[in-house]
CSV table of C-alpha atoms in Angstrom, one decimal:
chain,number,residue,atom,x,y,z
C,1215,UNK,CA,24.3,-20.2,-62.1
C,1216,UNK,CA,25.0,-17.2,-64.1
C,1217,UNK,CA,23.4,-13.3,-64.0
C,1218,UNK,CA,20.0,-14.2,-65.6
C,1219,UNK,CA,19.6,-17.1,-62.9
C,1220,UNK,CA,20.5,-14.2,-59.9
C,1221,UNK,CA,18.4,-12.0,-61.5
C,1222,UNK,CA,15.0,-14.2,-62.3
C,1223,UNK,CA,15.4,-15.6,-58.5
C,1224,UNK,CA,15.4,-11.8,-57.2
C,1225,UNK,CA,12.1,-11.2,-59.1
C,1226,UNK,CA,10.7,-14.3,-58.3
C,1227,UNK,CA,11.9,-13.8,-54.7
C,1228,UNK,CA,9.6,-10.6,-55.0
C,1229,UNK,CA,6.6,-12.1,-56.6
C,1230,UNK,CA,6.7,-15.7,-57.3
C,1231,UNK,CA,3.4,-15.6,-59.2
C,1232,UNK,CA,4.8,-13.1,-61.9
C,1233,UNK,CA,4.4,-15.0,-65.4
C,1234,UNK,CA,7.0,-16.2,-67.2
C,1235,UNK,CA,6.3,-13.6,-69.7
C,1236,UNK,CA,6.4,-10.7,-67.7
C,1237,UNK,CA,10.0,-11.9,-66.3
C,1238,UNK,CA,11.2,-12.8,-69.9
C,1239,UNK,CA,10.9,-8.7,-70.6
C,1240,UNK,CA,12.3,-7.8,-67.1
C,1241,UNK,CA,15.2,-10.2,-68.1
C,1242,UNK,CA,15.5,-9.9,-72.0
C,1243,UNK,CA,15.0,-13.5,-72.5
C,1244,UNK,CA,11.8,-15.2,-74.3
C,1245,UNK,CA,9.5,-16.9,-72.1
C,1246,UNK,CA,10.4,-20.0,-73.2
C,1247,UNK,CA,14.0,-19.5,-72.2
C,1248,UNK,CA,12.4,-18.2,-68.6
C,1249,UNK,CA,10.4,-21.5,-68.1
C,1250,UNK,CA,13.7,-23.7,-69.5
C,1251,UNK,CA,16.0,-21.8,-66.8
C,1252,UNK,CA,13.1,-21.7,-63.9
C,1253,UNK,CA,12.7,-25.7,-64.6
C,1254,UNK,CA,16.6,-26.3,-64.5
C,1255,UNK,CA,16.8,-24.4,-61.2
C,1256,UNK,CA,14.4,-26.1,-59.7
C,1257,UNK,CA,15.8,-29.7,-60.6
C,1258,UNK,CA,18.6,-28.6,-59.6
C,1259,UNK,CA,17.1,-27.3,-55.7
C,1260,UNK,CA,18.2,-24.0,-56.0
C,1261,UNK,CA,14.4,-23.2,-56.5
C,1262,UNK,CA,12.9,-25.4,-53.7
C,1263,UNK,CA,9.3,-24.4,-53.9
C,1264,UNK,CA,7.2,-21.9,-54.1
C,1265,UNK,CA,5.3,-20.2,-50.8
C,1266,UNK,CA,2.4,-18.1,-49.9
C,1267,UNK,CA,3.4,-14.5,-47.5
C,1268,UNK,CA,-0.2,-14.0,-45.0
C,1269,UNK,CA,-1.1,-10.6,-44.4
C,1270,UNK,CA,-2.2,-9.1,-41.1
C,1271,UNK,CA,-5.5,-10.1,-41.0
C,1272,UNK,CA,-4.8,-13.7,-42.4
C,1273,UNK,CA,-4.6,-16.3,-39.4
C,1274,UNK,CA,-0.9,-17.0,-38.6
C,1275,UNK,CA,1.5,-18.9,-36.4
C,1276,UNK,CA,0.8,-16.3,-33.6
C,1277,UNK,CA,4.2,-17.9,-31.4
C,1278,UNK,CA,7.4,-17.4,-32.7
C,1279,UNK,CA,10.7,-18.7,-31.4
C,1280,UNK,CA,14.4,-18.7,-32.2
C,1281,UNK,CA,15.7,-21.7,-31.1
C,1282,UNK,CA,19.7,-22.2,-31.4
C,1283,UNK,CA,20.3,-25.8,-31.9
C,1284,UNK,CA,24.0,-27.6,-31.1
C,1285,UNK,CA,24.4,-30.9,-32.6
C,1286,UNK,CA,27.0,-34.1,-32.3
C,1287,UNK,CA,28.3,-34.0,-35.5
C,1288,UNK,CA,28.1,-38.0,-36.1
C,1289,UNK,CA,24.3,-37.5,-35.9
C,1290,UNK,CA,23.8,-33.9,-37.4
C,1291,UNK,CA,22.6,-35.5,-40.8
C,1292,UNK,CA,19.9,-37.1,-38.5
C,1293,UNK,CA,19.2,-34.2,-36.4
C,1294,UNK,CA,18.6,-32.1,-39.9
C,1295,UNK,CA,16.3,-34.5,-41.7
C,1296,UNK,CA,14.2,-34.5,-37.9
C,1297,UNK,CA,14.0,-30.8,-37.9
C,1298,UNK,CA,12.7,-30.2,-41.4
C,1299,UNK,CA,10.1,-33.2,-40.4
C,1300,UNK,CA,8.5,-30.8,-37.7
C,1301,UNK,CA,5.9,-28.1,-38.9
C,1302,UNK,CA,6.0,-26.4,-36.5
C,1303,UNK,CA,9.8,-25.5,-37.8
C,1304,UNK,CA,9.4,-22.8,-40.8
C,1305,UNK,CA,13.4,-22.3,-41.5
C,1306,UNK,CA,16.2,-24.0,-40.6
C,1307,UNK,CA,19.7,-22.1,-41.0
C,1308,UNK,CA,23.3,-23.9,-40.1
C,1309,UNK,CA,25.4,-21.4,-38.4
C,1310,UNK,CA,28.9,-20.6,-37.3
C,1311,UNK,CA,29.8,-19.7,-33.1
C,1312,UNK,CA,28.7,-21.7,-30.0
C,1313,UNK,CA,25.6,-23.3,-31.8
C,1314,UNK,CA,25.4,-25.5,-35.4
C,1315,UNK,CA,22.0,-24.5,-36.2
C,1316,UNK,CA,19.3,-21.8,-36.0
C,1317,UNK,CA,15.7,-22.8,-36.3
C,1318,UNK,CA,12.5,-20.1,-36.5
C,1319,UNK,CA,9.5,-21.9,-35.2
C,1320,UNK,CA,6.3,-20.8,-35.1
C,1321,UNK,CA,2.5,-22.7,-33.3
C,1322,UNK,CA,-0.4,-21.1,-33.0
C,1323,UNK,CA,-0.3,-20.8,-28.9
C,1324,UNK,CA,2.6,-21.1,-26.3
C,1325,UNK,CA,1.6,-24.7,-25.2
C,1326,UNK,CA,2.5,-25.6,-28.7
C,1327,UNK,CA,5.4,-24.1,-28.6
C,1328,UNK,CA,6.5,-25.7,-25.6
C,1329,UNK,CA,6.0,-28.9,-26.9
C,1330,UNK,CA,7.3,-28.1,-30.0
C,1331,UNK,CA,10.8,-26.7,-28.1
C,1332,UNK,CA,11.0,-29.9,-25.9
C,1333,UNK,CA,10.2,-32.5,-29.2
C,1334,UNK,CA,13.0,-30.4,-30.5
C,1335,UNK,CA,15.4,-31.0,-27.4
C,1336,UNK,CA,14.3,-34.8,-27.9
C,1337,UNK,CA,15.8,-35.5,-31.6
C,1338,UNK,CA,18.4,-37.7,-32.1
C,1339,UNK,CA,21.6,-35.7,-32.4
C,1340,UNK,CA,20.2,-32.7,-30.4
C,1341,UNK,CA,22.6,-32.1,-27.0
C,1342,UNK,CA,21.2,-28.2,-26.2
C,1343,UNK,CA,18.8,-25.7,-27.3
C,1344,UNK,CA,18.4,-22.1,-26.0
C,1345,UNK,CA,15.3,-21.0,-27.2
C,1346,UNK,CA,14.0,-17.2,-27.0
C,1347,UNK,CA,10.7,-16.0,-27.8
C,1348,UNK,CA,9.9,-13.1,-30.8
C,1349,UNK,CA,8.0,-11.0,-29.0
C,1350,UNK,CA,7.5,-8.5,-32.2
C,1351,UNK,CA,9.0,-8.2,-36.2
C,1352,UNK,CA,9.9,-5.0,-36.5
C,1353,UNK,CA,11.2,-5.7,-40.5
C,1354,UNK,CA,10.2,-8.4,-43.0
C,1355,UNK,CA,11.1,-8.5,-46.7
């Protein structure tokens, strides 16, 4: 991955939908060479997909939790594949300190949530969670 690969994920980070076109000028490269590097990266799961960001009045995943996850490490490779299984689990993140893994979860009301928390605590691989509830985002990028 060089600095045209940084630089096309930032923009697409900021608008995935911008055309290929219109990132081939940001970039000084020809759309074709945009579409070539965007279809590499993606073989190669550094680009994993493509999502869509709600806005306020949108419906949403009104719960959210953080839910630190702390694995046997003979069954973490289990654990993982589990986790990214669930809906209800939007990102998973492996971690350093006390825990392995932190997990952002979101359902639409808090008897959702607490099934999804004790499914979670159920996995193979799982020994503890501690879960804590967002109770309000004060930055998002």
């Amino acid at each position: 991955m060089d600095d045209f690969d940084r630089r096309l994920i930032d923009l697409l980070t900021v608008n995935a939908r911008t055309s290929t076109a219109a990132l081939g000028r940001a970039l000084g490269l020809s759309r074709s060479t945009v579409q070539d590097r965007i279809a590499r990266l993606e073989r190669q799961g550094v680009i994993a997909g493509y999502t869509v960001k709600l806005g306020d009045p949108a419906p949403r995943r009104r719960v959210s939790a953080l839910v630190m996850i702390s694995v046997n490490a003979r069954l973490a490779d289990r654990a993982v594949h589990a986790l990214r299984k669930m809906p209800e689990v939007l990102r998973l993140h492996s971690i350093s300190g006390q825990y392995d893994l932190c997990a952002t979860v979101g359902t639409e009301t808090h008897d959702a949530m607490d099934a999804a928390l004790d499914a979670i605590g159920r996995l193979p691989g799982v020994e503890r969670t501690m879960s804590s509830i967002v109770l309000s985002t004060k930055m998002e990028r």
